[in-house]
Amino acid sequence: MKISNYMNNTNSIMEKNTDKVQKGNSQTNEKHTVGQSVKLSISNEGLEYYRNRIQQSGQEKYDDVVQRKELLASKKISDIDYSYEIQKKAAQQNQNVDTGKSALNITDKANNYVKAYAELYDEIVKGYENGTREIYVADENGPRKLTKDEELSNLDAAYKKTVDDFVTMETTNQHARGIIGEEMNKISKITSRSALASDYIGEQKTKGKDEIPENLTEKMYGAITSFKEKYTMIHHNQNQLSQLLMSVKI
């Protein structure tokens, strides 16, 4: 019992001493740290250089803001979505062609995308030739004027994406129509629903098979390649150009 009490007392004393040592070391380190000071010296030339850099940076940003404000006011700055412009013109073509008697088939829709591209291409080229087209975009360096080649390159990229999306969508739709047709044929054999299925089958027969033309993607690409080759030779002749724009197709 005495030995146990002695050991407990000894451990308690050692723990207290350890705490005192750690606290003392901590206070010593704090005093040592506080006692050390860091002095930074910058020459007059360095201060002047730093001041000038700040002023120049601020002025550049201010000039960019002023320029952007002026361009916005003149409606010359624009982030053009060329894919949207193609879709919009194609939709207009669809409305002009669709008389309400029958829906447009896949070939009609494809040709309207080709015509939409051709019209936009003509607008861009003529705009730069006449000096009436100024399109600016804003990037990390501030507002910047696009060149004709940049716009035409952007239009080509948008057309490619539009064609790929269009062909993918029509392929999916064609597959879905095939599945629905098979199901309707099965349903037509059920007396209670035969009328509904028969109406659907009859409607599809009236429309005819709207299958995707073979190599549609390549044909739509090839159509604009052919258009651009002809456009280069005749675009200064308004009559021939009008005929080309009307006749362009896959």
PDB file of C-alpha atoms in Angstrom:
ATOM      1  CA  MET A   1       0.000   0.000   0.000  1.00  0.00           C
ATOM      2  CA  LYS A   2       2.765   2.467   0.916  1.00  0.00           C
ATOM      3  CA  ILE A   3       4.713   1.604  -2.198  1.00  0.00           C
ATOM      4  CA  SER A   4       1.627   2.227  -4.320  1.00  0.00           C
ATOM      5  CA  ASN A   5       0.959   5.617  -2.721  1.00  0.00           C
ATOM      6  CA  TYR A   6       4.588   6.562  -3.170  1.00  0.00           C
ATOM      7  CA  MET A   7       4.521   5.681  -6.862  1.00  0.00           C
ATOM      8  CA  ASN A   8       1.304   7.635  -7.405  1.00  0.00           C
ATOM      9  CA  ASN A   9       2.757  10.713  -5.712  1.00  0.00           C
ATOM     10  CA  THR A  10       5.922  10.416  -7.764  1.00  0.00           C
ATOM     11  CA  ASN A  11       3.961  10.223 -11.041  1.00  0.00           C
ATOM     12  CA  SER A  12       1.872  13.238 -10.064  1.00  0.00           C
ATOM     13  CA  ILE A  13       4.977  15.310  -9.318  1.00  0.00           C
ATOM     14  CA  MET A  14       6.572  14.284 -12.635  1.00  0.00           C
ATOM     15  CA  GLU A  15       3.445  15.267 -14.590  1.00  0.00           C
ATOM     16  CA  LYS A  16       3.348  18.694 -12.925  1.00  0.00           C
ATOM     17  CA  ASN A  17       7.019  19.262 -13.645  1.00  0.00           C
ATOM     18  CA  THR A  18       6.503  18.262 -17.291  1.00  0.00           C
ATOM     19  CA  ASP A  19       3.634  20.759 -17.627  1.00  0.00           C
ATOM     20  CA  LYS A  20       5.811  23.513 -16.166  1.00  0.00           C
ATOM     21  CA  VAL A  21       8.658  22.726 -18.546  1.00  0.00           C
ATOM     22  CA  GLN A  22       6.344  22.726 -21.596  1.00  0.00           C
ATOM     23  CA  LYS A  23       4.696  25.971 -20.512  1.00  0.00           C
ATOM     24  CA  GLY A  24       8.074  27.539 -19.924  1.00  0.00           C
ATOM     25  CA  ASN A  25       9.322  26.484 -23.358  1.00  0.00           C
ATOM     26  CA  SER A  26       6.180  27.859 -24.971  1.00  0.00           C
ATOM     27  CA  GLN A  27       6.591  31.237 -23.275  1.00  0.00           C
ATOM     28  CA  THR A  28      10.266  31.316 -24.225  1.00  0.00           C
ATOM     29  CA  ASN A  29       9.414  30.609 -27.879  1.00  0.00           C
ATOM     30  CA  GLU A  30       6.747  33.320 -27.860  1.00  0.00           C
ATOM     31  CA  LYS A  31       9.161  35.867 -26.405  1.00  0.00           C
ATOM     32  CA  HIS A  32      11.797  34.818 -28.926  1.00  0.00           C
ATOM     33  CA  THR A  33       9.342  35.184 -31.822  1.00  0.00           C
ATOM     34  CA  VAL A  34       8.030  38.541 -30.661  1.00  0.00           C
ATOM     35  CA  GLY A  35      11.523  39.754 -30.184  1.00  0.00           C
ATOM     36  CA  GLN A  36      12.409  39.077 -33.821  1.00  0.00           C
ATOM     37  CA  SER A  37      11.247  41.784 -36.284  1.00  0.00           C
ATOM     38  CA  VAL A  38      11.463  41.769 -40.087  1.00  0.00           C
ATOM     39  CA  LYS A  39      12.311  44.998 -41.878  1.00  0.00           C
ATOM     40  CA  LEU A  40      11.537  45.391 -45.603  1.00  0.00           C
ATOM     41  CA  SER A  41      13.238  48.158 -47.481  1.00  0.00           C
ATOM     42  CA  ILE A  42      12.088  49.313 -50.964  1.00  0.00           C
ATOM     43  CA  SER A  43      14.083  51.857 -52.923  1.00  0.00           C
ATOM     44  CA  ASN A  44      12.511  55.044 -54.273  1.00  0.00           C
ATOM     45  CA  GLU A  45      12.939  53.692 -57.807  1.00  0.00           C
ATOM     46  CA  GLY A  46      11.091  50.514 -56.829  1.00  0.00           C
ATOM     47  CA  LEU A  47       8.230  52.472 -55.292  1.00  0.00           C
ATOM     48  CA  GLU A  48       7.934  54.643 -58.407  1.00  0.00           C
ATOM     49  CA  TYR A  49       7.917  51.592 -60.692  1.00  0.00           C
ATOM     50  CA  TYR A  50       5.242  49.910 -58.594  1.00  0.00           C
ATOM     51  CA  ARG A  51       3.120  53.082 -58.583  1.00  0.00           C
ATOM     52  CA  ASN A  52       3.355  53.439 -62.372  1.00  0.00           C
ATOM     53  CA  ARG A  53       2.388  49.798 -62.947  1.00  0.00           C
ATOM     54  CA  ILE A  54      -0.747  50.222 -60.844  1.00  0.00           C
ATOM     55  CA  GLN A  55      -1.709  53.371 -62.744  1.00  0.00           C
ATOM     56  CA  GLN A  56      -1.145  51.721 -66.134  1.00  0.00           C
ATOM     57  CA  SER A  57      -3.141  48.647 -65.165  1.00  0.00           C
ATOM     58  CA  GLY A  58      -6.021  50.751 -63.919  1.00  0.00           C
ATOM     59  CA  GLN A  59      -5.998  52.907 -67.061  1.00  0.00           C
ATOM     60  CA  GLU A  60      -6.040  49.850 -69.343  1.00  0.00           C
ATOM     61  CA  LYS A  61      -9.053  48.425 -67.569  1.00  0.00           C
ATOM     62  CA  TYR A  62     -10.818  51.783 -67.695  1.00  0.00           C
ATOM     63  CA  ASP A  63     -10.134  52.120 -71.438  1.00  0.00           C
ATOM     64  CA  ASP A  64     -11.541  48.626 -72.020  1.00  0.00           C
ATOM     65  CA  VAL A  65     -14.722  49.534 -70.147  1.00  0.00           C
ATOM     66  CA  VAL A  66     -15.165  52.737 -72.172  1.00  0.00           C
ATOM     67  CA  GLN A  67     -14.570  50.915 -75.465  1.00  0.00           C
ATOM     68  CA  ARG A  68     -16.987  48.136 -74.571  1.00  0.00           C
ATOM     69  CA  LYS A  69     -19.653  50.688 -73.589  1.00  0.00           C
ATOM     70  CA  GLU A  70     -19.287  52.488 -76.931  1.00  0.00           C
ATOM     71  CA  LEU A  71     -19.472  49.236 -78.889  1.00  0.00           C
ATOM     72  CA  LEU A  72     -22.551  48.088 -77.007  1.00  0.00           C
ATOM     73  CA  ALA A  73     -24.226  51.434 -77.685  1.00  0.00           C
ATOM     74  CA  SER A  74     -23.508  51.069 -81.406  1.00  0.00           C
ATOM     75  CA  LYS A  75     -24.678  47.413 -81.327  1.00  0.00           C
ATOM     76  CA  LYS A  76     -21.404  46.311 -82.912  1.00  0.00           C
ATOM     77  CA  ILE A  77     -20.331  43.996 -80.125  1.00  0.00           C
ATOM     78  CA  SER A  78     -21.980  40.625 -80.141  1.00  0.00           C
ATOM     79  CA  ASP A  79     -21.435  37.055 -79.071  1.00  0.00           C
ATOM     80  CA  ILE A  80     -22.991  35.451 -82.145  1.00  0.00           C
ATOM     81  CA  ASP A  81     -24.404  31.966 -81.779  1.00  0.00           C
ATOM     82  CA  TYR A  82     -23.969  30.750 -85.353  1.00  0.00           C
ATOM     83  CA  SER A  83     -25.761  27.476 -84.630  1.00  0.00           C
ATOM     84  CA  TYR A  84     -28.805  29.444 -83.513  1.00  0.00           C
ATOM     85  CA  GLU A  85     -28.640  31.633 -86.639  1.00  0.00           C
ATOM     86  CA  ILE A  86     -28.577  28.538 -88.859  1.00  0.00           C
ATOM     87  CA  GLN A  87     -31.504  27.000 -86.983  1.00  0.00           C
ATOM     88  CA  LYS A  88     -33.491  30.238 -87.222  1.00  0.00           C
ATOM     89  CA  LYS A  89     -33.007  30.596 -90.982  1.00  0.00           C
ATOM     90  CA  ALA A  90     -33.778  26.913 -91.533  1.00  0.00           C
ATOM     91  CA  ALA A  91     -37.008  27.314 -89.564  1.00  0.00           C
ATOM     92  CA  GLN A  92     -37.955  30.243 -91.796  1.00  0.00           C
ATOM     93  CA  GLN A  93     -37.265  28.080 -94.836  1.00  0.00           C
ATOM     94  CA  ASN A  94     -39.449  25.338 -93.354  1.00  0.00           C
ATOM     95  CA  GLN A  95     -42.342  27.767 -92.919  1.00  0.00           C
ATOM     96  CA  ASN A  96     -41.986  29.009 -96.477  1.00  0.00           C
ATOM     97  CA  VAL A  97     -41.954  25.494 -97.941  1.00  0.00           C
ATOM     98  CA  ASP A  98     -44.607  23.916 -95.718  1.00  0.00           C
ATOM     99  CA  THR A  99     -48.022  24.630 -97.225  1.00  0.00           C
ATOM    100  CA  GLY A 100     -49.870  22.661 -94.585  1.00  0.00           C
ATOM    101  CA  LYS A 101     -50.736  19.897 -97.028  1.00  0.00           C
ATOM    102  CA  SER A 102     -47.952  17.589 -95.901  1.00  0.00           C
ATOM    103  CA  ALA A 103     -45.066  17.572 -93.476  1.00  0.00           C
ATOM    104  CA  LEU A 104     -41.555  18.205 -94.720  1.00  0.00           C
ATOM    105  CA  ASN A 105     -39.516  15.086 -95.272  1.00  0.00           C
ATOM    106  CA  ILE A 106     -35.924  14.610 -94.141  1.00  0.00           C
ATOM    107  CA  THR A 107     -34.452  15.677 -97.479  1.00  0.00           C
ATOM    108  CA  ASP A 108     -36.468  18.922 -97.411  1.00  0.00           C
ATOM    109  CA  LYS A 109     -35.195  19.709 -93.918  1.00  0.00           C
ATOM    110  CA  ALA A 110     -31.607  18.918 -94.905  1.00  0.00           C
ATOM    111  CA  ASN A 111     -31.832  21.221 -97.926  1.00  0.00           C
ATOM    112  CA  ASN A 112     -33.179  24.015 -95.747  1.00  0.00           C
ATOM    113  CA  TYR A 113     -30.121  23.743 -93.488  1.00  0.00           C
ATOM    114  CA  VAL A 114     -27.908  23.969 -96.569  1.00  0.00           C
ATOM    115  CA  LYS A 115     -29.782  27.064 -97.778  1.00  0.00           C
ATOM    116  CA  ALA A 116     -29.568  28.633 -94.326  1.00  0.00           C
ATOM    117  CA  TYR A 117     -25.797  28.196 -94.346  1.00  0.00           C
ATOM    118  CA  ALA A 118     -25.541  29.653 -97.860  1.00  0.00           C
ATOM    119  CA  GLU A 119     -27.524  32.761 -96.930  1.00  0.00           C
ATOM    120  CA  LEU A 120     -25.453  33.394 -93.798  1.00  0.00           C
ATOM    121  CA  TYR A 121     -22.233  32.855 -95.751  1.00  0.00           C
ATOM    122  CA  ASP A 122     -23.360  35.432 -98.315  1.00  0.00           C
ATOM    123  CA  GLU A 123     -24.303  37.933 -95.586  1.00  0.00           C
ATOM    124  CA  ILE A 124     -20.882  37.670 -93.963  1.00  0.00           C
ATOM    125  CA  VAL A 125     -18.867  37.955 -97.191  1.00  0.00           C
ATOM    126  CA  LYS A 126     -20.883  40.895 -98.525  1.00  0.00           C
ATOM    127  CA  GLY A 127     -20.790  42.651 -95.174  1.00  0.00           C
ATOM    128  CA  TYR A 128     -16.996  42.675 -95.101  1.00  0.00           C
ATOM    129  CA  GLU A 129     -16.692  43.573 -98.777  1.00  0.00           C
ATOM    130  CA  ASN A 130     -19.044  46.540 -98.335  1.00  0.00           C
ATOM    131  CA  GLY A 131     -17.449  47.560 -95.052  1.00  0.00           C
ATOM    132  CA  THR A 132     -20.814  47.417 -93.287  1.00  0.00           C
ATOM    133  CA  ARG A 133     -20.136  44.442 -91.031  1.00  0.00           C
ATOM    134  CA  GLU A 134     -18.241  44.949 -87.789  1.00  0.00           C
ATOM    135  CA  ILE A 135     -18.549  42.224 -85.197  1.00  0.00           C
ATOM    136  CA  TYR A 136     -16.632  42.449 -81.936  1.00  0.00           C
ATOM    137  CA  VAL A 137     -16.178  39.830 -79.269  1.00  0.00           C
ATOM    138  CA  ALA A 138     -14.892  40.264 -75.744  1.00  0.00           C
ATOM    139  CA  ASP A 139     -12.083  38.014 -74.542  1.00  0.00           C
ATOM    140  CA  GLU A 140      -9.485  38.176 -71.753  1.00  0.00           C
ATOM    141  CA  ASN A 141      -7.747  41.041 -73.556  1.00  0.00           C
ATOM    142  CA  GLY A 142     -10.882  43.145 -73.952  1.00  0.00           C
ATOM    143  CA  PRO A 143     -13.083  43.819 -77.011  1.00  0.00           C
ATOM    144  CA  ARG A 144     -11.677  42.553 -80.302  1.00  0.00           C
ATOM    145  CA  LYS A 145     -12.912  42.870 -83.879  1.00  0.00           C
ATOM    146  CA  LEU A 146     -13.502  39.625 -85.741  1.00  0.00           C
ATOM    147  CA  THR A 147     -12.119  39.095 -89.229  1.00  0.00           C
ATOM    148  CA  LYS A 148     -14.100  37.702 -92.160  1.00  0.00           C
ATOM    149  CA  ASP A 149     -12.120  34.464 -92.053  1.00  0.00           C
ATOM    150  CA  GLU A 150     -12.813  34.055 -88.324  1.00  0.00           C
ATOM    151  CA  GLU A 151     -16.537  34.492 -88.854  1.00  0.00           C
ATOM    152  CA  LEU A 152     -16.621  32.054 -91.759  1.00  0.00           C
ATOM    153  CA  SER A 153     -14.631  29.543 -89.716  1.00  0.00           C
ATOM    154  CA  ASN A 154     -17.116  29.901 -86.847  1.00  0.00           C
ATOM    155  CA  LEU A 155     -19.990  29.448 -89.295  1.00  0.00           C
ATOM    156  CA  ASP A 156     -18.415  26.252 -90.688  1.00  0.00           C
ATOM    157  CA  ALA A 157     -17.965  24.819 -87.186  1.00  0.00           C
ATOM    158  CA  ALA A 158     -21.574  25.637 -86.286  1.00  0.00           C
ATOM    159  CA  TYR A 159     -22.868  24.072 -89.514  1.00  0.00           C
ATOM    160  CA  LYS A 160     -20.925  20.866 -88.869  1.00  0.00           C
ATOM    161  CA  LYS A 161     -22.402  20.590 -85.372  1.00  0.00           C
ATOM    162  CA  THR A 162     -25.892  21.351 -86.693  1.00  0.00           C
ATOM    163  CA  VAL A 163     -25.614  18.643 -89.366  1.00  0.00           C
ATOM    164  CA  ASP A 164     -24.307  16.059 -86.899  1.00  0.00           C
ATOM    165  CA  ASP A 165     -27.122  16.817 -84.437  1.00  0.00           C
ATOM    166  CA  PHE A 166     -29.755  16.777 -87.198  1.00  0.00           C
ATOM    167  CA  VAL A 167     -28.675  13.410 -88.610  1.00  0.00           C
ATOM    168  CA  THR A 168     -28.446  11.889 -85.122  1.00  0.00           C
ATOM    169  CA  MET A 169     -31.946  13.120 -84.261  1.00  0.00           C
ATOM    170  CA  GLU A 170     -33.483  11.852 -87.498  1.00  0.00           C
ATOM    171  CA  THR A 171     -31.775   8.477 -87.089  1.00  0.00           C
ATOM    172  CA  THR A 172     -33.248   8.181 -83.603  1.00  0.00           C
ATOM    173  CA  ASN A 173     -36.694   9.218 -84.862  1.00  0.00           C
ATOM    174  CA  GLN A 174     -36.578   6.687 -87.685  1.00  0.00           C
ATOM    175  CA  HIS A 175     -35.703   3.913 -85.252  1.00  0.00           C
ATOM    176  CA  ALA A 176     -38.542   4.983 -82.952  1.00  0.00           C
ATOM    177  CA  ARG A 177     -41.038   5.038 -85.834  1.00  0.00           C
ATOM    178  CA  GLY A 178     -40.047   1.494 -86.715  1.00  0.00           C
ATOM    179  CA  ILE A 179     -40.699   0.283 -83.175  1.00  0.00           C
ATOM    180  CA  ILE A 180     -44.037   2.113 -82.946  1.00  0.00           C
ATOM    181  CA  GLY A 181     -45.101   0.696 -86.313  1.00  0.00           C
ATOM    182  CA  GLU A 182     -44.418  -2.848 -85.159  1.00  0.00           C
ATOM    183  CA  GLU A 183     -46.403  -2.294 -81.965  1.00  0.00           C
ATOM    184  CA  MET A 184     -49.323  -0.779 -83.866  1.00  0.00           C
ATOM    185  CA  ASN A 185     -49.429  -3.791 -86.168  1.00  0.00           C
ATOM    186  CA  LYS A 186     -49.744  -6.007 -83.097  1.00  0.00           C
ATOM    187  CA  ILE A 187     -52.405  -3.765 -81.548  1.00  0.00           C
ATOM    188  CA  SER A 188     -54.426  -3.735 -84.787  1.00  0.00           C
ATOM    189  CA  LYS A 189     -55.079  -7.423 -84.241  1.00  0.00           C
ATOM    190  CA  ILE A 190     -56.723  -6.701 -80.888  1.00  0.00           C
ATOM    191  CA  THR A 191     -60.414  -5.967 -81.501  1.00  0.00           C
ATOM    192  CA  SER A 192     -60.835  -3.350 -78.765  1.00  0.00           C
ATOM    193  CA  ARG A 193     -58.009  -1.168 -80.104  1.00  0.00           C
ATOM    194  CA  SER A 194     -57.915  -2.080 -83.766  1.00  0.00           C
ATOM    195  CA  ALA A 195     -59.495   1.229 -84.870  1.00  0.00           C
ATOM    196  CA  LEU A 196     -56.785   3.342 -83.201  1.00  0.00           C
ATOM    197  CA  ALA A 197     -53.990   1.241 -84.637  1.00  0.00           C
ATOM    198  CA  SER A 198     -55.565   1.171 -88.081  1.00  0.00           C
ATOM    199  CA  ASP A 199     -55.790   4.977 -88.112  1.00  0.00           C
ATOM    200  CA  TYR A 200     -52.103   5.256 -87.238  1.00  0.00           C
ATOM    201  CA  ILE A 201     -51.059   2.718 -89.875  1.00  0.00           C
ATOM    202  CA  GLY A 202     -53.181   4.464 -92.490  1.00  0.00           C
ATOM    203  CA  GLU A 203     -51.659   7.830 -91.612  1.00  0.00           C
ATOM    204  CA  GLN A 204     -48.143   6.452 -91.974  1.00  0.00           C
ATOM    205  CA  LYS A 205     -48.982   4.932 -95.356  1.00  0.00           C
ATOM    206  CA  THR A 206     -50.321   8.299 -96.534  1.00  0.00           C
ATOM    207  CA  LYS A 207     -47.123  10.047 -95.486  1.00  0.00           C
ATOM    208  CA  GLY A 208     -44.987   7.389 -97.063  1.00  0.00           C
ATOM    209  CA  LYS A 209     -41.704   6.112 -95.736  1.00  0.00           C
ATOM    210  CA  ASP A 210     -39.516   9.008 -94.634  1.00  0.00           C
ATOM    211  CA  GLU A 211     -36.180   7.266 -94.566  1.00  0.00           C
ATOM    212  CA  ILE A 212     -32.837   8.966 -94.079  1.00  0.00           C
ATOM    213  CA  PRO A 213     -31.013   9.351 -97.410  1.00  0.00           C
ATOM    214  CA  GLU A 214     -27.859   7.302 -97.662  1.00  0.00           C
ATOM    215  CA  ASN A 215     -24.700   9.172 -96.579  1.00  0.00           C
ATOM    216  CA  LEU A 216     -26.771  12.199 -95.555  1.00  0.00           C
ATOM    217  CA  THR A 217     -24.001  13.733 -93.450  1.00  0.00           C
ATOM    218  CA  GLU A 218     -21.473  13.603 -96.285  1.00  0.00           C
ATOM    219  CA  LYS A 219     -24.042  14.981 -98.738  1.00  0.00           C
ATOM    220  CA  MET A 220     -24.777  17.961 -96.487  1.00  0.00           C
ATOM    221  CA  TYR A 221     -21.056  18.669 -96.094  1.00  0.00           C
ATOM    222  CA  GLY A 222     -20.492  18.278 -99.821  1.00  0.00           C
ATOM    223  CA  ALA A 223     -23.345  20.654-100.656  1.00  0.00           C
ATOM    224  CA  ILE A 224     -21.707  23.621 -98.939  1.00  0.00           C
ATOM    225  CA  THR A 225     -18.292  22.755-100.384  1.00  0.00           C
ATOM    226  CA  SER A 226     -19.803  22.883-103.863  1.00  0.00           C
ATOM    227  CA  PHE A 227     -21.666  26.088-102.983  1.00  0.00           C
ATOM    228  CA  LYS A 228     -18.508  27.876-101.838  1.00  0.00           C
ATOM    229  CA  GLU A 229     -16.628  26.906-104.985  1.00  0.00           C
ATOM    230  CA  LYS A 230     -19.393  28.321-107.195  1.00  0.00           C
ATOM    231  CA  TYR A 231     -19.872  31.348-104.943  1.00  0.00           C
ATOM    232  CA  THR A 232     -16.256  32.430-105.385  1.00  0.00           C
ATOM    233  CA  MET A 233     -16.729  32.602-109.152  1.00  0.00           C
ATOM    234  CA  ILE A 234     -20.141  34.275-109.412  1.00  0.00           C
ATOM    235  CA  HIS A 235     -20.945  36.163-106.210  1.00  0.00           C
ATOM    236  CA  HIS A 236     -20.380  39.552-107.884  1.00  0.00           C
ATOM    237  CA  ASN A 237     -23.104  38.721-110.401  1.00  0.00           C
ATOM    238  CA  GLN A 238     -26.344  39.279-108.501  1.00  0.00           C
ATOM    239  CA  ASN A 239     -28.561  37.360-110.915  1.00  0.00           C
ATOM    240  CA  GLN A 240     -26.348  34.288-110.920  1.00  0.00           C
ATOM    241  CA  LEU A 241     -25.938  34.540-107.142  1.00  0.00           C
ATOM    242  CA  SER A 242     -29.701  34.611-106.613  1.00  0.00           C
ATOM    243  CA  GLN A 243     -30.061  31.500-108.746  1.00  0.00           C
ATOM    244  CA  LEU A 244     -27.277  29.776-106.813  1.00  0.00           C
ATOM    245  CA  LEU A 245     -28.861  30.568-103.438  1.00  0.00           C
ATOM    246  CA  MET A 246     -32.209  29.236-104.634  1.00  0.00           C
ATOM    247  CA  SER A 247     -30.804  26.054-106.164  1.00  0.00           C
ATOM    248  CA  VAL A 248     -28.333  24.986-103.476  1.00  0.00           C
ATOM    249  CA  LYS A 249     -29.219  21.525-102.136  1.00  0.00           C
ATOM    250  CA  ILE A 250     -27.791  18.123-101.277  1.00  0.00           C
TER     251      ILE A 250
END
